[in-house]
Amino acid sequence: MLSYKEKELIKDYLTRHEFFTLKNLCDYLIENGSSSETYSTGKYKIYPQIAVVVETYVKDSIIEMSLVENDVQYKRMGDLSINKEPEEDREETEEDSEPEMGQQLSLF
């Protein structure tokens, strides 16, 4: 899981670069203190986590993506809203899993 600082660094990078690849973004985060651990393939272990964060911006049509060799290339289509946080999957809590009043659970 990426830290708050790493997510802010991603947002900063996205606002300053119109074209970038996930590898470029990984390199930027590593230069700013993120882990440089790699898988046996040589791909950074933070790569998939960064892809998830960037993908939230893609869903909002702020960024366009295309596959380039063994990486993903992005093009920012407009200004990134600095105050807007990307939507992330929320973990379900015990309170969320309980039915509301008036709802009935069926065993059949």
Coordinates of C-alpha atoms in Angstrom, one line a residue:
M1 CA 0.0 0.0 0.0
L2 CA 1.3 3.4 -0.9
S3 CA 1.7 6.0 1.8
Y4 CA 0.0 9.4 1.8
K5 CA 3.3 11.0 0.8
E6 CA 3.7 8.7 -2.2
K7 CA 0.1 9.4 -3.4
E8 CA 0.8 13.1 -3.1
L9 CA 4.0 12.7 -5.1
I10 CA 2.0 10.9 -7.8
K11 CA -0.5 13.7 -8.0
D12 CA 2.3 16.2 -8.2
Y13 CA 4.0 14.2 -11.0
L14 CA 0.7 14.0 -12.9
T15 CA 0.1 17.7 -12.7
R16 CA 3.6 18.5 -14.1
H17 CA 3.9 15.9 -16.9
E18 CA 1.6 15.7 -19.9
F19 CA 3.2 12.4 -21.2
F20 CA 4.7 9.7 -18.9
T21 CA 5.0 6.0 -18.4
L22 CA 4.5 4.0 -15.2
K23 CA 8.2 3.2 -15.2
N24 CA 9.0 7.0 -15.3
L25 CA 6.6 7.5 -12.4
C26 CA 8.2 4.6 -10.4
D27 CA 11.6 6.2 -11.0
Y28 CA 10.4 9.5 -9.7
L29 CA 8.9 7.9 -6.5
I30 CA 12.1 6.0 -5.9
E31 CA 14.2 9.2 -6.3
N32 CA 11.9 10.6 -3.6
G33 CA 12.2 7.8 -1.1
S34 CA 10.0 4.9 -2.2
S35 CA 11.2 1.3 -2.2
S36 CA 13.4 0.3 -5.2
E37 CA 12.8 -3.5 -4.6
T38 CA 12.1 -5.4 -7.9
Y39 CA 10.5 -8.6 -8.9
S40 CA 12.7 -11.3 -10.6
T41 CA 11.5 -9.8 -13.9
G42 CA 13.1 -6.5 -13.0
K43 CA 9.8 -4.6 -12.6
Y44 CA 9.5 -2.5 -9.5
K45 CA 7.3 -3.9 -6.7
I46 CA 5.6 -0.5 -6.4
Y47 CA 4.6 -0.6 -10.1
P48 CA 1.2 -2.3 -9.6
Q49 CA 0.4 -0.1 -6.7
I50 CA 1.2 3.0 -8.7
A51 CA -0.9 1.7 -11.6
V52 CA -3.9 1.4 -9.3
V53 CA -3.6 5.0 -8.2
V54 CA -3.1 6.3 -11.8
E55 CA -6.0 4.1 -13.0
T56 CA -8.4 6.0 -10.7
Y57 CA -7.6 9.2 -12.7
V58 CA -8.0 7.2 -16.0
K59 CA -11.5 6.3 -14.8
D60 CA -12.3 10.0 -14.5
S61 CA -11.2 10.6 -18.1
I62 CA -8.4 12.9 -17.0
I63 CA -5.7 10.6 -18.4
E64 CA -5.6 8.5 -21.6
M65 CA -3.5 5.3 -21.6
S66 CA -1.8 3.1 -24.2
L67 CA 0.5 0.1 -24.1
V68 CA 4.1 0.6 -25.1
E69 CA 6.4 -2.4 -25.2
N70 CA 6.6 -3.7 -21.6
D71 CA 5.1 -0.5 -20.0
V72 CA 2.0 1.7 -20.0
Q73 CA 2.2 5.2 -21.4
Y74 CA -0.2 7.9 -20.4
K75 CA -1.2 11.3 -21.8
R76 CA -2.9 13.8 -19.5
M77 CA -5.9 15.2 -21.3
G78 CA -6.6 18.2 -19.1
D79 CA -5.8 19.8 -15.8
L80 CA -5.8 17.6 -12.8
S81 CA -8.0 18.9 -10.0
I82 CA -5.6 19.4 -7.1
N83 CA -8.3 19.1 -4.5
K84 CA -9.9 16.0 -6.0
E85 CA -8.8 12.8 -4.4
P86 CA -8.9 9.7 -6.6
E87 CA -11.6 7.2 -5.7
E88 CA -10.2 4.1 -4.1
D89 CA -11.9 0.9 -3.2
R90 CA -13.1 1.2 0.3
E91 CA -12.6 -1.7 2.6
E92 CA -15.8 -3.0 4.1
T93 CA -16.1 -2.6 7.8
E94 CA -18.2 -4.7 10.2
E95 CA -20.8 -1.8 10.3
D96 CA -21.0 -1.9 6.5
S97 CA -21.8 -5.6 6.4
E98 CA -24.7 -5.4 8.8
P99 CA -28.2 -5.1 7.2
E100 CA -30.0 -1.8 7.9
M101 CA -33.2 -1.7 9.9
G102 CA -36.1 -3.0 7.8
Q103 CA -33.9 -5.3 5.7
Q104 CA -34.5 -9.0 6.1
L105 CA -31.9 -11.7 5.5
S106 CA -33.2 -14.9 3.8
L107 CA -31.6 -18.3 4.2
F108 CA -33.4 -19.6 1.1

